[in-house]
Tab-separated table of C-alpha atoms and ligand atoms in Angstrom:
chain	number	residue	atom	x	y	z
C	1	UNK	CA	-10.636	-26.815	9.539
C	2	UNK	CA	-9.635	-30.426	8.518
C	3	UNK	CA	-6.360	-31.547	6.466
C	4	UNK	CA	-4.329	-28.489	8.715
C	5	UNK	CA	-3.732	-30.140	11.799
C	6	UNK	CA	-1.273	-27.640	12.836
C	7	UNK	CA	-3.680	-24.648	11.994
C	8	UNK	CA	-6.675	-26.575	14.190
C	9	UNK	CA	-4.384	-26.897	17.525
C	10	UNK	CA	-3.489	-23.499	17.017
C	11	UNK	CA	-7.232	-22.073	16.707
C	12	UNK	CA	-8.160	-24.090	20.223
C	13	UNK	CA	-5.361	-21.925	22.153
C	14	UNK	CA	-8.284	-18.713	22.284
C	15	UNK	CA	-10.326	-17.494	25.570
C	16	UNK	CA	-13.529	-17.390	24.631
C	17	UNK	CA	-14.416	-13.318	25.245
C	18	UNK	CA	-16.536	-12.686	21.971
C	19	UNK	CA	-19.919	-13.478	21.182
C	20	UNK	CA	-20.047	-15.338	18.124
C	21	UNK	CA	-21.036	-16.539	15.817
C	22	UNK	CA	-21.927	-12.809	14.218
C	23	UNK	CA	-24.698	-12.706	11.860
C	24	UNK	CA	-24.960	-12.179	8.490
C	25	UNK	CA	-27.456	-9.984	7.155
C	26	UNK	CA	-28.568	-8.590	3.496
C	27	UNK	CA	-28.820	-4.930	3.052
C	28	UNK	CA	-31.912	-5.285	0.446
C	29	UNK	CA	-31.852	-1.745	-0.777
C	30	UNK	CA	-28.100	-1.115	-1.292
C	31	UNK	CA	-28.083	-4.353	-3.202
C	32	UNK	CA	-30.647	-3.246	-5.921
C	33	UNK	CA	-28.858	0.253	-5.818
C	34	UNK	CA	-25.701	-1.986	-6.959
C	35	UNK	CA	-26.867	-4.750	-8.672
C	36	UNK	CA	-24.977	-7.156	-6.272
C	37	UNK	CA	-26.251	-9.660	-3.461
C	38	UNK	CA	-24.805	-6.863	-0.454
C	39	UNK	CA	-24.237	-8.700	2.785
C	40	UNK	CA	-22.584	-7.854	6.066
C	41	UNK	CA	-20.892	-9.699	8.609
C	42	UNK	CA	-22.045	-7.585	12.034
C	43	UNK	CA	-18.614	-7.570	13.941
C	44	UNK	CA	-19.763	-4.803	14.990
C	45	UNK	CA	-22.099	-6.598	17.375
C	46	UNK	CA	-19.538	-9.163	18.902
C	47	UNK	CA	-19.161	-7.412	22.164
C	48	UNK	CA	-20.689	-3.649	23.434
C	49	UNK	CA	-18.218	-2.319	25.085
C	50	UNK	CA	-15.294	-4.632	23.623
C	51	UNK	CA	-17.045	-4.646	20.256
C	52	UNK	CA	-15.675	-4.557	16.444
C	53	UNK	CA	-12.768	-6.958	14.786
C	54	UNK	CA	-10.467	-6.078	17.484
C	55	UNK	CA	-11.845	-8.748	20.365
C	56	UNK	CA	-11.157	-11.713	18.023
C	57	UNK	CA	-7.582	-11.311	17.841
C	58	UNK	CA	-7.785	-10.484	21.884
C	59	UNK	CA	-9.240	-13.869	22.368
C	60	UNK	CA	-5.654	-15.401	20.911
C	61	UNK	CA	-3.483	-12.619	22.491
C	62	UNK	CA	-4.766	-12.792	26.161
C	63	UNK	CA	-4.862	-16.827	25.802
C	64	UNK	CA	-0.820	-16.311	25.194
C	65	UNK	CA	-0.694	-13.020	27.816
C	66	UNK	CA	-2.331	-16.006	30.504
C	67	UNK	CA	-0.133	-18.716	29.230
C	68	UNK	CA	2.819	-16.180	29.771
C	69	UNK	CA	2.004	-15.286	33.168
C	70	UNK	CA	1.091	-11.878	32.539
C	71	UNK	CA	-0.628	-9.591	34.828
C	72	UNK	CA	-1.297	-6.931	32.666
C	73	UNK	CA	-1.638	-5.408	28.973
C	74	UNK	CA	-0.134	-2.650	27.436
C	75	UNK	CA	-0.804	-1.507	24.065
C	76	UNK	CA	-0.848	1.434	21.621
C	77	UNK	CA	-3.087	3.889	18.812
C	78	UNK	CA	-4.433	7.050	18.306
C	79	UNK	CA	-6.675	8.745	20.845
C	80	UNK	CA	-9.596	7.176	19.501
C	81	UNK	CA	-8.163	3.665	18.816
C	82	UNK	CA	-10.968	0.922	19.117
C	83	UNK	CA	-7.787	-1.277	19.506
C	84	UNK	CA	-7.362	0.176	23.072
C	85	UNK	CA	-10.807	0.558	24.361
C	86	UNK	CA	-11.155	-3.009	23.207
C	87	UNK	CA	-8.258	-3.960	25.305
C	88	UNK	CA	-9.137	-1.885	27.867
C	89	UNK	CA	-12.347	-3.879	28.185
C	90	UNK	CA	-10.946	-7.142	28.094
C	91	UNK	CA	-7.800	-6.406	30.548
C	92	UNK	CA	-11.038	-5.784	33.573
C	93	UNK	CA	-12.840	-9.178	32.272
C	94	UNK	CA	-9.298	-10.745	32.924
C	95	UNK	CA	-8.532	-9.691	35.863
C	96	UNK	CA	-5.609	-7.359	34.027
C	97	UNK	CA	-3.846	-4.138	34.092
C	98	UNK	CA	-3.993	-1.721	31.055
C	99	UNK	CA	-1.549	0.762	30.188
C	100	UNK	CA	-2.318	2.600	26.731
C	101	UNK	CA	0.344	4.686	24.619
C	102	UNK	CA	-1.860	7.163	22.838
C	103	UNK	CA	-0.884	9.404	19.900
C	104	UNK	CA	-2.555	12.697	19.824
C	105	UNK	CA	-3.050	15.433	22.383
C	106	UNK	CA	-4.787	14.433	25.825
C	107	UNK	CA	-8.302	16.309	25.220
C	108	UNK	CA	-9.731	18.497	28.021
C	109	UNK	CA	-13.067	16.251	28.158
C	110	UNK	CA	-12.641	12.878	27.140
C	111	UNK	CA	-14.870	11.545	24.794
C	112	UNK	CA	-15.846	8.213	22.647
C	113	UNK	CA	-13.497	5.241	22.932
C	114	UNK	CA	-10.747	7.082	25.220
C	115	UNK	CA	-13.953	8.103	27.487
C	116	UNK	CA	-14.609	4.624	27.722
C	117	UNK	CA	-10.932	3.579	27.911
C	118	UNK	CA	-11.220	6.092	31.476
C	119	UNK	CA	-14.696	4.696	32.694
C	120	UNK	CA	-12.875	0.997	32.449
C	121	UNK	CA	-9.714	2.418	34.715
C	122	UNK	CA	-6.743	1.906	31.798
C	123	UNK	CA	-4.013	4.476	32.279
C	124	UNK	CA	-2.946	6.388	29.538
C	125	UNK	CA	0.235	7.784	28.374
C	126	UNK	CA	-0.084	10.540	25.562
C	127	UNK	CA	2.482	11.367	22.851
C	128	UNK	CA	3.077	13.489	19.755
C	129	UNK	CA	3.216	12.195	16.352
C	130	UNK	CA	6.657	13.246	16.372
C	131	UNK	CA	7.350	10.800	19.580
C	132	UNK	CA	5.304	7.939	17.715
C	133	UNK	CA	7.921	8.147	15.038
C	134	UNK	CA	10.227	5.981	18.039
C	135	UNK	CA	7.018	4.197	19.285
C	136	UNK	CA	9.334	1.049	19.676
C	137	UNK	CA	11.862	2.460	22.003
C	138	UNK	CA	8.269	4.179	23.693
C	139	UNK	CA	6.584	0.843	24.312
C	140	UNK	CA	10.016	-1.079	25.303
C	141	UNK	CA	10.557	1.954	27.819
C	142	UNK	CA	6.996	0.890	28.742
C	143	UNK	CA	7.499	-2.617	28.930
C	144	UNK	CA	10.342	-1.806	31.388
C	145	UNK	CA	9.131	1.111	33.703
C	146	UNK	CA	6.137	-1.572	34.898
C	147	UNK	CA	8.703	-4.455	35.198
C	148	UNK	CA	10.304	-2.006	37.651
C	149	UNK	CA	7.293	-1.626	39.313
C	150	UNK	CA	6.437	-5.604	39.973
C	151	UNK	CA	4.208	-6.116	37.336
C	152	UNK	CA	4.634	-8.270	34.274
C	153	UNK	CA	3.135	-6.834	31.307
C	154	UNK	CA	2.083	-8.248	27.835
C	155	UNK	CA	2.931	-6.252	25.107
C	156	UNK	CA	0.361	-5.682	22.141
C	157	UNK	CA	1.334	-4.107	19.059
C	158	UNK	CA	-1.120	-1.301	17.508
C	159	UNK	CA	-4.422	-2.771	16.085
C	160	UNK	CA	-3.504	-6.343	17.722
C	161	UNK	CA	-1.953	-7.204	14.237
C	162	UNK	CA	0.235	-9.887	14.602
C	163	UNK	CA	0.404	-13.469	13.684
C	164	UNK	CA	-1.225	-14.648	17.182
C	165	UNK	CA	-3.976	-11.570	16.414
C	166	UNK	CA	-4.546	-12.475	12.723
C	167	UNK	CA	-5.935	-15.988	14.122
C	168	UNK	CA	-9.049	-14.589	14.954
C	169	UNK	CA	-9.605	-14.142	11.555
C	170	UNK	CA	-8.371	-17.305	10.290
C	171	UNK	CA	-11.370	-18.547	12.737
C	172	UNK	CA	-14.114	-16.214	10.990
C	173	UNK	CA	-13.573	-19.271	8.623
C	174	UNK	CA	-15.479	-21.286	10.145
C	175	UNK	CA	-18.335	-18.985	10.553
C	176	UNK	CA	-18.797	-18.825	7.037
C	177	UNK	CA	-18.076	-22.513	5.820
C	178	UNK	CA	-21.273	-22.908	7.736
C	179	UNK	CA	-23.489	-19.962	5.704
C	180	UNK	CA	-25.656	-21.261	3.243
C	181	UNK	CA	-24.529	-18.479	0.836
C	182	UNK	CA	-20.972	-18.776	-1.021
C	183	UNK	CA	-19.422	-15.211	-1.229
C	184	UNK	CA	-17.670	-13.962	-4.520
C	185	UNK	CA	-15.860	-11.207	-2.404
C	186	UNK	CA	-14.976	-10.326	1.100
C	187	UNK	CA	-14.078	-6.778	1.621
C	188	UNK	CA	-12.901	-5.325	4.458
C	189	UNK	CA	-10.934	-2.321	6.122
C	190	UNK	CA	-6.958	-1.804	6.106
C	191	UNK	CA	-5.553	-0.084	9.304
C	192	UNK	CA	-2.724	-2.406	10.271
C	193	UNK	CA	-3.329	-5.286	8.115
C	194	UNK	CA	-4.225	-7.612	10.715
C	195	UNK	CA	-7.836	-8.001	9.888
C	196	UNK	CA	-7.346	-8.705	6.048
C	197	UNK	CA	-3.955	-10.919	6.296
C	198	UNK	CA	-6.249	-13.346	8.889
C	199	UNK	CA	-9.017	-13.221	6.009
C	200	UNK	CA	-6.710	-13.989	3.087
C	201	UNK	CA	-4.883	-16.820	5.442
C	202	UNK	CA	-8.360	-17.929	6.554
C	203	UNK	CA	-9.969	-18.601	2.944
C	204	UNK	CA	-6.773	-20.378	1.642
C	205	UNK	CA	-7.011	-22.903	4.431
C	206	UNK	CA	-10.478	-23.169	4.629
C	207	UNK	CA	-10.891	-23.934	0.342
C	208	UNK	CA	-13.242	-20.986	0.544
C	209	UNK	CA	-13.013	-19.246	-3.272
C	210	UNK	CA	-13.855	-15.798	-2.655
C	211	UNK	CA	-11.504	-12.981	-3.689
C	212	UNK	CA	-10.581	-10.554	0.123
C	213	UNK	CA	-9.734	-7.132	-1.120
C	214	UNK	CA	-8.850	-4.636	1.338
C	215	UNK	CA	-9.447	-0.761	1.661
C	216	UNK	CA	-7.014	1.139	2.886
C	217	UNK	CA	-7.768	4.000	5.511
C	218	UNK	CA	-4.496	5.508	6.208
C	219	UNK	CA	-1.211	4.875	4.337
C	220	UNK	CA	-0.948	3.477	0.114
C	221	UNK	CA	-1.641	-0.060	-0.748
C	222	UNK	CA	2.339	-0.749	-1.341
C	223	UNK	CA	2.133	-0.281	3.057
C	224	UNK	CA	-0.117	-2.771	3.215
C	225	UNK	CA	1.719	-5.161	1.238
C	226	UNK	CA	4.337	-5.075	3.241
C	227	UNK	CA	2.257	-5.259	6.403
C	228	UNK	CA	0.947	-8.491	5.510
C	229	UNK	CA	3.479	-9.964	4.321
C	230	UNK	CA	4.928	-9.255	7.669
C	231	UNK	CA	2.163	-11.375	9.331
C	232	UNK	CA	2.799	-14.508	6.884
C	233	UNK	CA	6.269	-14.163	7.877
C	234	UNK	CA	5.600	-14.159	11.643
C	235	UNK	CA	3.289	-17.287	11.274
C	236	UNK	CA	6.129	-19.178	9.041
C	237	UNK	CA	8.633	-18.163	12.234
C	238	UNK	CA	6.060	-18.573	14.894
C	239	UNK	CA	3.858	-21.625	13.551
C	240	UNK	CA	5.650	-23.405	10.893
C	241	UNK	CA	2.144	-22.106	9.100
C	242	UNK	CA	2.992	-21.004	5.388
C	243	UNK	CA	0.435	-20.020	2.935
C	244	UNK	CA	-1.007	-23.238	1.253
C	245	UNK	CA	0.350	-22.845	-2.125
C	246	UNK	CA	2.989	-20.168	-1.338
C	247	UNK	CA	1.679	-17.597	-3.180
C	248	UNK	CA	-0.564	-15.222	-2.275
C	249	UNK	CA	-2.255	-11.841	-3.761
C	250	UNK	CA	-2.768	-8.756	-1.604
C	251	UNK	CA	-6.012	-6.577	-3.178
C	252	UNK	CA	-5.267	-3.195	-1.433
C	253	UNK	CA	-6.999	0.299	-2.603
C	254	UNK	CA	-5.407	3.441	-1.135
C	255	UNK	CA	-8.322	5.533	-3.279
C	256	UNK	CA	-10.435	6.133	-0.414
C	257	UNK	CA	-8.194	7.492	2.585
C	258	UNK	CA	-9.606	10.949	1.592
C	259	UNK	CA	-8.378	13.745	3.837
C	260	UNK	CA	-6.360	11.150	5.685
C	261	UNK	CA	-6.448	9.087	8.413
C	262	UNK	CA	-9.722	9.822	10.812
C	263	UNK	CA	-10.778	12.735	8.863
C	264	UNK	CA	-14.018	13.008	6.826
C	265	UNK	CA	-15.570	15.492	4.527
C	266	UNK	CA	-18.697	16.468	4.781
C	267	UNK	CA	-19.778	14.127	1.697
C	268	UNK	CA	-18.795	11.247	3.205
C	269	UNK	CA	-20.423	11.895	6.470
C	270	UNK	CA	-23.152	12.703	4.330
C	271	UNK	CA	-23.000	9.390	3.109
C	272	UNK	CA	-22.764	7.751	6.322
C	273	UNK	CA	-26.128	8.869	7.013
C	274	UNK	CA	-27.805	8.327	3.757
C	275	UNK	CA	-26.763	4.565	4.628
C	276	UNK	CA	-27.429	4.901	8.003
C	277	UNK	CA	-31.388	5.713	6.570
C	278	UNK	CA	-31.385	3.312	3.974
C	279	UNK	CA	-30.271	0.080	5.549
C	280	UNK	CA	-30.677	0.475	9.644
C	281	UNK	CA	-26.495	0.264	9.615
C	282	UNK	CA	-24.472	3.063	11.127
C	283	UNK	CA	-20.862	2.721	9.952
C	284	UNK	CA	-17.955	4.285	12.000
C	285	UNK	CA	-16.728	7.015	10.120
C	286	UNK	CA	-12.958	6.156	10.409
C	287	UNK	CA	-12.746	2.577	9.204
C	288	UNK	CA	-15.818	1.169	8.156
C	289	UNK	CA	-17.609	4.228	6.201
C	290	UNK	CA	-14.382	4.758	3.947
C	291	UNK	CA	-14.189	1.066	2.956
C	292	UNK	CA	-17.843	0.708	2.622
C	293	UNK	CA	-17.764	4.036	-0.220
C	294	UNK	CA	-14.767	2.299	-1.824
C	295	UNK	CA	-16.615	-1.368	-2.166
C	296	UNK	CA	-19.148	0.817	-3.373
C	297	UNK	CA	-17.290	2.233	-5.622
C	298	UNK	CA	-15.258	-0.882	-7.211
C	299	UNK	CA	-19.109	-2.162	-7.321
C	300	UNK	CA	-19.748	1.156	-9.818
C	301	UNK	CA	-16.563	0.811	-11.764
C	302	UNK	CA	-17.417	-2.858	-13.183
C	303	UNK	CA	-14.725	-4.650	-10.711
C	304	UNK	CA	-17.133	-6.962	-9.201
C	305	UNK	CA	-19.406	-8.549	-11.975
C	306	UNK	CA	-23.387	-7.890	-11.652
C	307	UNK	CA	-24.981	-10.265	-9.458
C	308	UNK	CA	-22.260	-11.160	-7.427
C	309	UNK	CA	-22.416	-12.175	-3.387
C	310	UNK	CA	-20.650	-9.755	-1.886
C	311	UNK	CA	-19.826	-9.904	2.014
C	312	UNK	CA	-18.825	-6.524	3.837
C	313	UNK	CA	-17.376	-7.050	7.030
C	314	UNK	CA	-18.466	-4.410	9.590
C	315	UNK	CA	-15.431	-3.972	12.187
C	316	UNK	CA	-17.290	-1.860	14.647
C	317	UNK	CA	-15.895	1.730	15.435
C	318	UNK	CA	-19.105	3.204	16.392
C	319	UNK	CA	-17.662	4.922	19.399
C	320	UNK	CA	-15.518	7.026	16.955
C	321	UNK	CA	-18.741	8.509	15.831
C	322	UNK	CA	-19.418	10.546	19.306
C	323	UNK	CA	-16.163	12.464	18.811
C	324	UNK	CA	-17.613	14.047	15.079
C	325	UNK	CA	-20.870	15.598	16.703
C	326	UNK	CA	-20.009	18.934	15.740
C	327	UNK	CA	-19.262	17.444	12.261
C	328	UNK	CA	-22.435	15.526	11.656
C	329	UNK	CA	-24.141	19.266	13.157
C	330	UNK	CA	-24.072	21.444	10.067
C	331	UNK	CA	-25.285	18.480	7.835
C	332	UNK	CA	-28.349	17.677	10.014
C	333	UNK	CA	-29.258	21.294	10.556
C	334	UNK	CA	-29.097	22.044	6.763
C	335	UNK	CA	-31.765	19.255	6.961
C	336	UNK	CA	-33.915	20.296	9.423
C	337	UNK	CA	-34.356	23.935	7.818
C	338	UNK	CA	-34.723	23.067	4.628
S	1	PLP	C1	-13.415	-0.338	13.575
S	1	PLP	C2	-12.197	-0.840	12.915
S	1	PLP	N1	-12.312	-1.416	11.712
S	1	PLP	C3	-11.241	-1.875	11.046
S	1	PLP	C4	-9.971	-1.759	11.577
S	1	PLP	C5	-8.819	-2.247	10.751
S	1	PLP	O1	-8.421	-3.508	11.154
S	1	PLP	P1	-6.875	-3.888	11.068
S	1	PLP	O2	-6.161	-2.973	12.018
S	1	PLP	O3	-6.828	-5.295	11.476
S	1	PLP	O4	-6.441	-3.640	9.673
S	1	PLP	C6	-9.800	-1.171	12.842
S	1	PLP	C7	-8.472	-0.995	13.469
S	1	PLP	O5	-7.491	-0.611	12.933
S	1	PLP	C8	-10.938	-0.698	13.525
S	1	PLP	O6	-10.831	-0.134	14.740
């Protein structure tokens, strides 16, 4: 990355589990619609069953789980957290254990990421939203209940978003010092920060100009601004790493959580597919499809001048889509009758 020593012998300690480089591709339509240059950056294609954002922070975090002497993972999210099946996927690659902490109710068929969490042999723990309110004292009780057992786990928090998680990010750097397009703005999804604080981290460092702004798909942008602050923190503790000029600006819009957090009207599904139809890309409809309407949106409301390059980063999520069949029913059925 060149005058950051410090950042460059960090970015080597990573097991290589991804497949990267991603591409970057123009969505032709979209950008006449907007009046933009509309890219995206397919993270959703940097693994199948470990695919999305959440394998480039695992490359960092099982590269200090190994260095630790860890025999297994144990992590936590909602029911249909692409965090877990992610880690689920990687713990088998490894050689690992995976224990999961899932809020929500344990369905009667299991379906979408926790099917695949199941099909990759990760055992599960589920709790009530209630419980997750004293998820620390839950994952330390964890921690300690496979200690008993022999084992030594590795604990992950939710999303992967930490300072040794955010790396992967920091690294998507590189990736696109070496496109032949500059980008004006990066936008990508806020669930627990970790994604966006590696972006904003990863342009200062890298000299790359563009402008990150987040959108938020659960919680309000003051969250957020907390969260990643959080991260900077842990890298100034951890690393020695501080933001290059000691400032930085976190661009968070809590417009577009909707209903809340994993739930989608029908106009937004709609959406989904009218994208899906225009452009060949299926978003997920829990991270990816709200950020994507509200980059749309800033595009409408003047915040991103006409002409612009614009960069969407597609975090993956599709196996959250499988769970909303009976959602996606009424709007393809109106369709087919009419
Ligand atoms: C598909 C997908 N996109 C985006 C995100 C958000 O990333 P982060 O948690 O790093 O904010 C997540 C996870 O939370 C995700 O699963």
């Amino acid at each position: 990355m060149g005058p950051y020593p410090i950042l460059d012998a960090l970015l080597e300690k990573r097991i290589s589990l991804a497949c990267l480089p991603t591409p970057v591709e123009k969505l032709p339509h979209l950008s006449d619609e907007l009046g933009v240059a509309l890219f995206v950056k397919r993270d959703d294609l940097t693994e199948s069953v470990a695919s999305g954002n959440k394998i480039r922070k695992l490359e960092y975090l099982l590269y200090d789980a190994k260095e630790k002497g860890c025999d297994m993972l144990i992590t936590c999210g909602g029911v249909q957290s692409n965090h877990c099946r992610a880690t689920a996927a990687v713990a088998v690659r490894m050689g690992m254990g995976c224990h999961l902490i899932l809020r929500g109710d344990a369905p009667k068929v299991s379906g979408g990421n926790l099917l695949i969490d199941r099909i990759l042999g990760a055992t599960v723990s589920f709790y009530t939203r209630e419980d997750f309110k004293r998820l620390h004292e839950i994952e330390l009780e964890t921690v300690a209940a496979f200690e008993k057992k022999g084992r030594r786990p590795y604990l992950i928090p939710m999303g992967g978003s930490n300072a040794t998680g955010s790396l992967g990010y920091i690294r998507m750097m590189e990736e696109l010092k070496t496109e032949e397009i500059s980008f004006d703005t990066i936008y990508c999804a806020l669930g627990s920060g970790g994604t966006y604080a590696g972006i904003l981290l990863g342009l200062a460092w890298a000299g790359l100009r563009a402008e990150a702004r987040g959108i938020a798909v659960c919680d309000d942008a003051a969250y957020f601004k907390n969260e990643v602050a959080r991260i900077f923190d842990e890298f100034k503790q951890q690393y020695n790493l501080t933001f290059p000029d000691g400032r930085f600006e976190v661009n968070a819009d809590d417009r577009f959580v909707g209903e809340g957090y994993a739930l989608n009207t029908p106009d937004e599904l709609q959406e989904l597919i009218r994208i899906a139809r225009l452009e060949g890309l299926i978003l997920d409809p829990v991270y990816t499809l709200k950020t994507f309407l509200g980059m749309m949106q800033q595009i409408r409301e003047g915040a991103i001048p006409p002409g612009s390059t614009v960069l969407f980063v597609h975090t993956g999520g599709h196996y959250g889509i499988f769970p909303k069949g009976e959602e996606f029913r009424p709007l393809i059925e109106a369709e087919a009758k009419g």
